[in-house]
Amino acid sequence: MKPERFHLLSPLLLLLGIETATAQQLDYGRYEDLFGEPVTVSATGKPERISDTPVIMDLITAEDIRHSGARDIPTLLRRLAGVDVTHAAPGTAETAVRGYLQPLGSRVMVTLNGRQVYFDGFGTDFWATLPVELAEIRQIEVIKGSQSALYGFNAVDGVINIVTFDPIGDPVNSAQGRIGNHALRELSATVTQSLTDGAGIRITAASDHVHDSGIVRSTPDNLDFAKNPNRRSVSANGAVDFSDGSRLDAELSHTDVSLRWIALYPFFDTRIKTDAIKAAYTVDTAIGRVNGTAYYTTVDMPWVQSQTYGPFSTSDRTGVVQISDLFKIGPDDSFRIGGEGRRSEMGAAALTGEGTLSSDLVATSLMWEHSFSPAYSMVNAARYDYFQLGRTGPVPLRDPFSNSSFDRAIGGVSVNSAFVAKVSAADKLRIGFARGLDLPSLNSFGQIERYQAGYGRLVYYGSPYLDASAVYDYQAGWEHALPSLGASLNVNAFHQMTMKHVSSAYGLVNGALGLSSTMATGSVANGVEVGLQRRIRNGWSWGANYTLERLHEHFDWGYRNAQPAHKANANLGYEFGDWEANLFATYISATKGLVIVPGRPPRGWIADIGDYTILSPRLAWHARENVVIEAVAENLWPYQETAPQRMETSYFLSVKITY
């Protein structure tokens, strides 16, 4: 399929149905009141209790967020079992579920109200560019294990779905200011306005700044790439409920971020401007509940200064159209049919030549949920993806590939199957199997870049002949309620096999020594998660979780087992009168890291990273009914979680006013 034919397929796609699990619009507040507990559509596409979902899922509620003392979403995620987070710099973070924590290679899909925030060009999620503030988040759903049959190609390890409050029924009106050490200063405000009966809009604006710190001075030029993180964000979310029961949602957002980040070992100093627009319409019809979603996202890096590659700029354009039909046949069987159309383009003159890399993706899917009885049910899903790669424009002189080399397609099938059994009133068992597809990023397909003087002057080449990797995922989970404690116990085990990874190999390219992307042997990940959690009861809340995970790579450069094997979290909270006190603790076992060293690319320097503990206390005072003053230390002492970066002690004071 030629790239230009993608545009001709749009009418056909609308007839066939295009899907995403989280684009289905839902009145969360109404269903939560109806069911008496939080609800989700992320597991199957239909509204259901969190306790009834067939998948293994963690939920961070708005109440959890209010008591967390966190300034960003990665801090919240770090406190979950099976979720790994490292900071490439004070303003950036890398997040993974059950291993494979790596920069520029996310295997977890992140969605904001159903919109994928994945950056196709580099294959990653830039958390700082998300146009959302913690005060407007209703819940964060973390689905563990491959979900490619429901969500697509980069959901092989899981999905993180961020759901904001409804601008119609859940008004959020608040303003918050925060100051702290390292010149931290933040301001944010959210206003919700009712337009007419059944219509509303929420507008949020934010600005924050902090001084860069914590570079481990292992190379002489690291300090040249220190960039004080700055972020500006504005977003608008509107919705209309029509008299016939249909609903229209619309979103518009802009973020402008400057920061330093680290991709494996090179330092980058960059500015990222992101704009997004989205519309979704849901209606009940004679053939079921039909949802259509369309969004367009632009990511521009007008300047990037690289430690190893020098300066360059890049841009990414992504358009997505989705539609799904959710219907029932009889009382025990629910179905959803759909598919997805996605167009991405990446231009990076100094990184990929003067041309434009592009990809067109068309997918169709089917989900079937069957209830054997009130105690036993199963969900099965399958999806077929057809991915067409392309490149247009001038061919760089040192490029060994012609544009026609990029005229190739990749196709494959993803499947998910999950079984849930309510063994007793207190016990639930979940068993799942999945096969997902992991596609390389556009940059991996088409990068062409020469290392700077002092770093070998090698040329790095992407390859249009890279392929998708199949990921096989097996998991089982047991959930046990402890009514006497007001708590729940969860034990989950997983086994995952990744058949291939994108790697690099030396070779002669145009007569000169260079590096080229290639497909290397795969890896196996195994692990166990144990969690015990109690919500606020009689003023007290507490919880703890432990994760054991081992990642065994079959090919590496001495970087094997760089994933921490042990991670533990604990939290304790108490409310008394107008005061709240919370304490969060995290322990991470020792691992390895990689830092580039002049004259030694691409291996660089492999360093040992010792184990570390993060201790984060919070104290809040409700000075008035609508005023909360909060003192927080994100970490009471410095710790080092990556070889090039140390996280310094961080503390702040904030004031939040609701109106």
XYZ file of C-alpha atoms in Angstrom:
659
model
C 0.000 0.000 0.000
C 1.391 3.397 -0.985
C 1.260 6.088 1.738
C -1.010 8.317 -0.329
C -3.624 5.551 -0.525
C -4.187 5.870 3.205
C -6.335 8.934 2.672
C -8.534 7.059 0.205
C -9.302 4.405 2.812
C -10.953 6.737 5.302
C -14.557 6.278 4.060
C -14.104 2.512 3.970
C -12.680 2.504 7.497
C -15.687 4.400 8.762
C -17.923 1.708 7.306
C -15.886 -1.174 8.720
C -15.600 0.311 12.223
C -12.453 1.493 13.935
C -11.754 0.825 17.583
C -9.970 1.739 20.719
C -10.762 0.378 24.135
C -10.614 3.700 25.958
C -12.272 6.013 23.437
C -15.704 4.739 24.473
C -17.281 7.728 26.208
C -18.622 7.031 29.695
C -20.327 8.948 32.482
C -17.959 7.655 35.177
C -19.737 9.474 38.003
C -23.155 8.010 37.201
C -21.865 4.467 36.830
C -19.736 4.773 39.961
C -22.831 5.809 41.935
C -24.764 2.940 40.372
C -22.150 0.242 41.078
C -20.903 1.621 44.402
C -17.241 1.475 43.319
C -14.987 2.876 40.573
C -15.733 1.702 37.053
C -13.679 1.314 33.896
C -14.043 0.682 30.177
C -10.329 0.020 29.642
C -10.446 -3.771 29.966
C -13.188 -4.664 27.484
C -14.632 -1.404 26.169
C -17.857 -1.717 28.166
C -18.632 -0.217 31.595
C -17.824 -2.576 34.460
C -16.742 -2.530 38.077
C -13.017 -2.477 38.695
C -13.504 -5.624 40.788
C -15.115 -7.441 37.828
C -12.485 -6.715 35.175
C -10.873 -9.815 33.655
C -7.463 -8.136 33.476
C -4.960 -7.449 36.242
C -5.318 -3.735 36.912
C -4.219 -1.186 39.503
C -6.275 1.941 40.085
C -5.071 5.306 41.385
C -8.118 7.317 42.464
C -8.542 11.064 42.880
C -8.461 10.483 46.637
C -5.112 8.668 46.291
C -3.774 11.613 44.311
C -4.909 14.160 46.922
C -3.073 12.291 49.685
C 0.020 11.439 47.641
C 1.979 14.690 47.825
C 3.088 13.935 44.251
C 3.785 16.643 41.695
C 3.575 14.387 38.636
C 2.129 11.124 37.365
C 5.396 9.065 37.291
C 5.776 9.616 41.058
C 2.330 8.064 41.565
C 3.125 5.149 39.255
C 6.407 4.340 41.027
C 4.426 3.383 44.148
C 2.600 0.549 42.363
C 3.773 -3.046 42.248
C 5.335 -4.035 38.936
C 5.838 -0.467 37.691
C 9.401 0.811 37.204
C 10.304 4.487 36.949
C 13.617 6.281 36.510
C 14.321 9.965 35.963
C 16.580 10.914 33.074
C 16.681 14.429 34.579
C 14.619 16.429 37.118
C 11.993 17.188 34.447
C 11.803 13.828 32.687
C 10.962 10.232 33.548
C 10.924 6.817 31.908
C 8.165 4.383 32.894
C 7.782 0.659 32.325
C 5.484 -2.123 33.474
C 7.162 -5.367 34.518
C 10.600 -4.586 33.160
C 12.117 -3.248 29.937
C 12.719 0.179 31.431
C 14.508 1.907 28.578
C 14.604 5.358 26.971
C 13.177 5.874 23.489
C 11.512 2.502 23.436
C 8.286 2.527 25.412
C 6.403 -0.760 25.463
C 3.522 0.736 27.463
C 0.690 2.662 25.856
C -0.251 5.883 27.651
C -3.651 7.376 26.864
C -5.360 10.544 28.063
C -9.140 10.127 27.866
C -8.535 7.594 25.100
C -6.050 9.675 23.079
C -2.696 7.981 22.628
C 0.159 10.287 23.637
C 2.804 8.024 22.113
C 5.447 9.887 20.065
C 5.806 7.752 16.905
C 9.046 9.407 15.804
C 11.161 8.302 18.769
C 8.873 5.587 20.114
C 8.380 7.073 23.553
C 6.075 8.993 25.892
C 7.214 12.432 27.054
C 5.410 12.744 30.395
C 6.139 16.458 30.762
C 4.195 17.178 27.558
C 0.898 15.711 28.822
C -1.672 18.552 29.015
C -3.198 17.446 32.304
C -2.878 18.521 35.948
C -3.332 16.163 38.894
C -6.307 18.156 40.225
C -8.423 17.304 37.153
C -7.720 13.546 37.129
C -10.542 11.247 38.239
C -8.487 8.046 38.077
C -5.409 6.452 36.532
C -5.871 2.874 35.340
C -2.771 0.692 34.992
C -3.447 -2.525 33.064
C -0.606 -5.024 33.311
C 0.384 -7.431 30.567
C 0.110 -7.232 26.803
C -3.043 -5.478 25.563
C -2.208 -5.199 21.863
C -5.423 -6.896 20.739
C -7.370 -4.054 22.351
C -4.994 -1.101 22.007
C -2.452 -1.716 19.267
C 1.214 -2.126 18.571
C 2.942 -0.404 21.506
C 0.884 -1.906 24.329
C 2.878 -5.138 24.709
C 3.649 -4.564 28.411
C 0.478 -2.773 29.454
C -1.653 0.362 29.286
C -1.774 3.467 31.472
C -5.092 5.239 30.918
C -5.590 8.680 32.480
C -9.242 9.661 32.949
C -10.157 13.246 33.816
C -13.314 14.528 35.484
C -16.393 15.078 33.345
C -16.786 18.771 32.444
C -20.568 18.331 32.653
C -21.179 16.489 35.905
C -17.879 16.815 37.789
C -16.935 20.492 38.041
C -13.328 21.134 39.062
C -12.544 24.679 40.183
C -9.213 25.100 41.898
C -5.945 27.032 41.889
C -2.619 25.894 43.290
C 0.758 27.506 43.865
C 3.913 25.657 44.863
C 7.460 26.751 45.806
C 10.470 24.681 46.827
C 14.206 24.242 46.689
C 16.102 24.166 43.378
C 14.106 27.315 42.505
C 10.922 25.268 42.136
C 7.894 27.410 41.324
C 4.581 26.189 39.949
C 1.171 27.718 39.278
C -1.938 25.994 37.952
C -5.639 26.762 37.767
C -8.718 24.914 36.568
C -12.147 26.399 35.873
C -15.291 24.463 34.919
C -18.212 26.302 33.377
C -21.703 24.983 32.685
C -22.886 26.190 29.270
C -26.449 24.849 29.140
C -28.249 21.859 30.597
C -26.116 18.887 29.577
C -23.142 20.914 28.338
C -19.959 22.105 30.027
C -16.341 23.057 29.487
C -13.205 22.856 31.642
C -10.156 25.052 31.014
C -6.815 24.418 32.697
C -3.575 26.402 32.562
C -0.255 25.654 34.255
C 3.316 26.901 34.421
C 6.259 25.396 36.292
C 10.018 25.747 36.552
C 12.843 24.063 38.460
C 16.629 24.275 38.254
C 18.416 21.337 36.687
C 20.587 19.416 39.122
C 22.076 16.036 39.815
C 24.268 15.393 36.763
C 26.921 12.858 37.685
C 30.050 14.436 36.222
C 31.488 11.357 34.551
C 32.220 13.156 31.262
C 33.697 16.631 30.811
C 30.865 18.107 28.755
C 27.805 16.933 30.706
C 27.253 20.356 32.221
C 26.870 21.857 28.745
C 23.611 19.930 28.494
C 22.039 21.005 31.780
C 18.694 22.588 30.952
C 16.390 24.036 33.597
C 13.036 22.322 33.045
C 10.279 24.779 32.091
C 6.723 23.835 31.218
C 3.721 25.798 29.975
C 0.394 24.074 29.386
C -3.162 25.046 28.495
C -6.068 22.737 27.698
C -9.821 22.832 27.166
C -12.215 19.897 27.561
C -15.861 20.227 26.572
C -18.831 17.879 26.344
C -22.492 17.924 25.327
C -25.161 15.383 26.260
C -27.967 15.426 23.696
C -31.634 14.660 24.359
C -31.448 11.400 22.363
C -28.788 10.043 24.751
C -25.845 10.645 22.440
C -22.766 12.556 23.576
C -20.087 14.720 21.970
C -16.681 15.291 23.597
C -13.974 17.659 22.380
C -10.459 18.443 23.611
C -7.858 21.011 22.636
C -4.404 21.380 24.222
C -0.975 22.972 23.896
C 2.226 22.365 25.874
C 5.656 23.979 25.551
C 8.449 22.240 27.462
C 12.203 22.818 27.683
C 14.303 20.192 29.438
C 17.300 17.876 29.458
C 16.854 14.172 28.896
C 19.077 11.157 28.416
C 18.520 8.520 25.751
C 20.436 5.434 26.890
C 23.664 7.387 27.307
C 23.741 10.575 25.145
C 22.571 13.819 26.756
C 19.997 15.945 24.929
C 18.981 19.546 25.554
C 15.652 20.224 23.870
C 12.425 22.144 23.544
C 9.220 20.218 22.816
C 6.026 21.887 21.609
C 2.934 19.670 21.477
C -0.531 20.497 20.122
C -3.502 18.155 20.052
C -7.146 18.290 19.041
C -9.666 15.508 19.570
C -13.380 14.890 19.053
C -15.467 11.869 20.014
C -19.130 11.049 19.477
C -21.116 8.225 21.101
C -24.657 7.181 20.231
C -26.950 4.241 20.952
C -28.279 2.727 17.734
C -30.224 -0.307 16.599
C -26.930 -2.149 16.039
C -25.350 -1.240 19.387
C -23.452 1.551 21.093
C -21.348 3.222 18.410
C -18.383 5.432 19.252
C -16.293 7.420 16.784
C -13.096 9.258 17.708
C -10.663 11.346 15.701
C -7.594 13.255 16.863
C -4.550 14.973 15.452
C -1.303 15.546 17.353
C 1.775 17.549 16.394
C 5.123 17.323 18.205
C 7.811 19.842 17.262
C 11.361 20.010 18.586
C 12.638 23.259 17.046
C 16.056 22.638 18.520
C 17.784 19.640 20.031
C 21.411 19.820 21.162
C 22.920 16.351 21.424
C 26.065 15.391 23.287
C 27.006 12.802 20.684
C 25.156 13.859 17.519
C 25.337 17.656 17.632
C 22.350 19.929 16.928
C 19.243 18.938 14.990
C 15.486 19.555 14.886
C 12.563 17.209 14.401
C 8.796 17.179 13.979
C 6.093 14.527 14.208
C 2.530 14.564 12.860
C -0.008 11.893 13.800
C -3.647 11.599 12.749
C -5.927 8.868 14.075
C -9.510 7.869 13.225
C -11.334 5.255 15.295
C -14.840 3.834 15.525
C -16.285 0.923 17.477
C -19.613 -0.836 17.903
C -20.411 -2.429 21.255
C -23.451 -4.726 21.310
C -24.935 -7.756 23.059
C -26.332 -10.995 21.681
C -28.351 -12.518 24.469
C -27.806 -11.758 28.161
C -24.403 -13.444 28.456
C -22.460 -12.316 25.391
C -21.038 -8.873 24.602
C -19.181 -8.042 21.403
C -17.223 -5.120 20.076
C -16.048 -4.822 16.491
C -13.781 -2.152 15.142
C -10.488 -1.122 13.714
C -8.121 1.851 13.535
C -6.563 4.102 10.911
C -3.381 5.965 11.808
C -1.066 8.201 9.771
C 2.319 9.377 11.134
C 5.023 11.515 9.559
C 8.450 12.410 10.942
C 10.879 14.952 9.597
C 14.329 15.505 11.092
C 16.649 17.177 8.592
C 19.912 16.568 10.468
C 18.841 13.195 11.850
C 17.072 11.382 9.019
C 18.149 13.416 6.006
C 16.022 16.001 4.182
C 13.196 13.571 3.527
C 10.121 12.572 5.497
C 9.543 9.196 7.109
C 5.927 8.065 7.194
C 3.814 5.180 8.368
C 0.226 4.202 7.622
C -1.530 1.739 9.862
C -4.889 0.063 9.343
C -6.286 -2.341 11.931
C -9.471 -4.301 12.541
C -10.450 -6.072 15.744
C -13.076 -8.156 17.499
C -13.754 -8.569 21.229
C -16.075 -11.179 22.724
C -16.968 -11.394 26.400
C -18.948 -14.395 27.623
C -20.444 -14.915 31.065
C -20.721 -18.595 31.974
C -22.396 -17.708 35.255
C -22.314 -14.834 37.758
C -19.046 -16.317 39.049
C -17.212 -17.184 35.824
C -16.544 -15.184 32.670
C -14.052 -14.950 29.822
C -12.913 -12.267 27.397
C -11.261 -12.987 24.047
C -9.968 -10.413 21.568
C -8.086 -10.446 18.290
C -6.684 -7.660 16.150
C -4.935 -7.520 12.784
C -2.525 -4.648 12.082
C -1.248 -3.679 8.641
C 1.676 -1.231 8.838
C 3.037 0.494 5.708
C 6.411 2.259 5.904
C 7.482 5.000 3.505
C 10.060 7.710 2.855
C 9.983 10.647 0.454
C 12.363 13.459 -0.394
C 16.109 13.766 -1.100
C 18.320 10.785 -0.243
C 21.399 11.701 1.850
C 24.716 10.997 0.136
C 25.934 8.621 2.836
C 22.645 6.725 3.019
C 22.951 3.070 1.864
C 19.159 2.872 1.341
C 17.021 4.348 -1.410
C 13.497 5.620 -0.852
C 12.187 2.471 -2.490
C 13.851 0.457 0.297
C 11.244 1.925 2.643
C 8.314 0.835 0.497
C 7.484 -2.217 2.578
C 4.688 -3.443 4.811
C 4.485 -5.333 8.091
C 1.398 -7.219 9.197
C 0.481 -9.364 12.136
C -2.151 -10.653 14.543
C -2.470 -9.855 18.249
C -4.657 -11.889 20.595
C -5.808 -11.565 24.188
C -7.646 -14.094 26.306
C -8.532 -13.699 29.977
C -10.582 -15.739 32.422
C -11.929 -14.515 35.771
C -13.444 -16.727 38.464
C -15.131 -15.563 41.671
C -14.038 -18.559 43.700
C -15.756 -17.278 46.838
C -17.200 -14.074 48.235
C -13.670 -13.022 49.169
C -11.575 -14.575 46.385
C -11.113 -13.862 42.679
C -8.789 -15.615 40.253
C -7.638 -14.107 36.957
C -5.694 -15.994 34.286
C -4.572 -14.444 31.020
C -2.657 -15.109 27.813
C -1.736 -12.607 25.122
C 0.307 -12.249 21.981
C 1.215 -8.671 21.122
C 3.209 -6.897 18.428
C 6.012 -4.436 19.148
C 6.903 -2.178 16.200
C 10.153 -0.175 15.924
C 9.916 3.617 15.946
C 10.239 5.675 12.773
C 13.638 6.830 14.019
C 14.814 3.207 14.280
C 13.765 2.654 10.672
C 15.388 5.735 9.189
C 17.961 7.459 11.423
C 21.229 8.611 9.821
C 23.639 10.402 12.120
C 27.380 10.849 12.591
C 28.899 10.838 16.050
C 30.654 14.075 17.036
C 34.427 14.458 17.233
C 35.622 12.801 20.412
C 32.948 10.143 20.180
C 34.369 8.133 17.308
C 32.879 9.845 14.229
C 31.014 6.643 13.466
C 27.839 6.844 11.412
C 24.673 5.352 12.881
C 22.066 4.024 10.446
C 18.519 2.935 10.997
C 17.190 0.165 8.813
C 13.963 -0.069 6.817
C 14.258 -3.864 7.069
C 13.486 -4.034 10.774
C 10.519 -6.178 11.661
C 7.838 -6.336 14.329
C 8.598 -8.445 17.356
C 6.085 -10.849 18.840
C 5.638 -10.719 22.608
C 3.983 -13.637 24.411
C 2.541 -12.903 27.833
C 1.217 -15.297 30.487
C -0.113 -14.115 33.838
C -2.208 -15.225 36.786
C -3.555 -13.193 39.674
C -5.323 -13.910 42.947
C -7.286 -11.266 44.845
C -8.438 -11.866 48.416
C -10.656 -9.504 50.411
C -9.946 -8.969 54.117
C -13.176 -7.389 55.422
C -12.028 -7.315 59.038
C -9.129 -5.072 58.032
C -10.943 -3.204 55.292
C -8.106 -4.317 53.014
C -7.352 -6.517 50.009
C -4.470 -8.852 49.226
C -3.239 -9.341 45.653
C -0.703 -11.856 44.343
C 0.201 -11.798 40.638
C 2.707 -13.872 38.668
C 3.834 -13.299 35.084
C 6.013 -14.837 32.389
C 6.778 -12.927 29.201
C 8.799 -13.809 26.111
C 9.976 -11.198 23.603
C 11.126 -12.888 20.419
C 13.338 -10.090 19.009
C 14.751 -6.701 19.977
C 16.024 -3.775 17.934
C 19.794 -3.688 18.412
C 22.915 -2.394 16.663
C 25.701 -4.130 14.795
C 29.041 -2.954 13.429
C 29.640 -3.145 9.703
C 31.144 -1.458 6.658
C 28.696 1.050 5.214
C 29.793 2.881 2.064
C 33.324 1.726 2.826
C 33.402 3.167 6.333
C 32.881 1.572 9.728
C 29.410 2.253 11.037
C 26.566 1.042 13.171
C 23.294 -0.221 11.768
C 19.985 -1.135 13.389
C 19.187 -4.809 13.251
C 16.937 -7.375 14.906
C 18.724 -9.242 17.710
C 17.698 -12.210 19.798
C 14.955 -11.784 22.362
C 14.515 -11.979 26.114
C 12.447 -13.499 28.890
C 10.932 -11.699 31.880
C 9.527 -13.431 34.966
C 8.161 -11.969 38.139
C 5.839 -11.974 41.125
C 3.912 -9.051 42.650
C 2.415 -9.059 46.133
C 0.312 -6.162 47.405
C -1.719 -5.378 50.532
C -3.776 -2.181 50.498
C -6.212 -0.526 52.872
C -8.152 2.598 52.008
C -8.911 5.300 54.551
C -10.875 3.840 57.466
C -11.255 5.442 60.887
C -8.708 7.985 59.781
C -6.031 5.406 58.919
C -4.773 4.212 55.541
C -1.863 1.921 54.831
C -0.455 -0.366 52.212
C 2.597 -2.228 51.009
C 3.704 -4.104 47.914
C 6.719 -6.079 46.763
C 7.874 -6.955 43.255
C 10.402 -9.580 42.191
C 11.253 -9.393 38.489
C 14.072 -10.924 36.500
C 14.846 -9.906 32.927
C 17.063 -12.312 31.000
C 18.378 -10.955 27.704
C 19.885 -13.440 25.267
C 22.173 -10.834 23.701
C 23.740 -7.742 25.235
C 26.898 -5.644 25.537
C 27.640 -6.518 29.144
C 24.404 -4.797 30.161
C 22.572 -7.980 31.104
C 20.273 -7.981 34.151
C 20.292 -4.175 34.307
C 16.756 -4.334 35.625
C 16.455 -4.107 39.450
C 15.355 -7.492 40.780
C 13.639 -6.239 43.929
C 11.310 -3.341 44.592
C 9.206 -2.607 47.652
C 6.743 0.174 48.507
C 4.999 1.066 51.745
C 2.684 3.871 52.794
C 1.038 4.998 56.006
C -1.497 7.783 56.466
C -3.621 9.293 59.218
C -6.265 12.037 59.282
C -6.960 13.925 62.502
C -9.191 16.975 62.594
C -7.997 19.488 60.014
C -4.678 17.675 59.555
C -3.440 14.882 57.308
C -0.107 13.072 57.569
C 1.299 10.570 55.066
C 4.574 8.745 54.641
C 5.650 6.925 51.459
C 8.741 4.716 51.191
C 10.307 2.937 48.204
C 13.238 0.517 48.073
C 15.016 -0.409 44.819
C 17.753 -3.043 44.641
C 21.134 -2.595 42.931
C 21.475 -2.606 39.157
C 23.716 -1.354 36.333
C 23.892 1.763 34.217
C 25.565 3.036 31.076
C 27.326 6.355 30.473
C 28.954 7.398 27.230
C 32.678 8.146 27.443
C 34.508 10.176 24.760
C 36.501 7.882 22.486
C 34.618 4.761 23.560
C 31.269 4.669 21.757
C 28.954 2.963 21.532
C 29.754 0.789 24.547
C 30.560 3.686 26.803
C 31.086 2.874 30.443
C 29.036 0.342 32.379
C 28.625 1.424 35.982
C 27.201 -0.249 39.046
C 24.248 1.517 40.674
C 23.747 0.646 44.305
C 20.428 -0.001 45.973
C 18.582 3.023 47.302
C 15.611 4.074 49.408
C 13.219 6.967 48.786
C 11.390 8.404 51.797
C 8.642 10.983 51.110
C 6.666 12.523 54.011
C 3.623 14.787 53.605
C 1.807 17.047 56.074
C -1.363 18.920 55.075
C -3.520 21.426 56.983
C -7.056 22.381 55.988
C -6.771 26.022 57.012
C -10.311 26.662 55.818
C -12.978 24.596 54.118
C -11.591 25.544 50.710
C -7.900 26.115 51.533
C -5.273 23.382 51.974
C -1.625 24.078 52.850
C 0.726 21.200 52.190
C 4.404 20.537 53.001
C 6.087 17.642 51.165
C 9.550 16.174 50.739
C 9.726 14.106 47.555
C 12.871 12.440 48.880
C 14.585 13.160 52.194
C 18.045 12.332 50.860
C 19.689 12.089 47.411
C 19.646 8.816 45.517
C 21.071 7.624 42.209
C 18.826 5.552 39.948
C 20.697 5.888 36.632
C 24.413 6.098 35.900
C 24.387 9.688 34.550
C 21.812 11.172 36.957
C 21.347 11.601 40.695
C 18.089 12.846 42.191
C 18.776 15.497 44.831
C 16.760 16.104 47.989
C 13.557 17.902 46.998
C 10.978 19.618 49.200
C 8.203 22.124 48.605
C 5.287 24.020 50.112
C 1.976 24.378 48.276
C -1.324 26.164 48.762
C -4.484 24.904 47.058
C -7.728 26.879 46.897
C -11.015 25.449 45.648
C -13.923 27.652 44.642
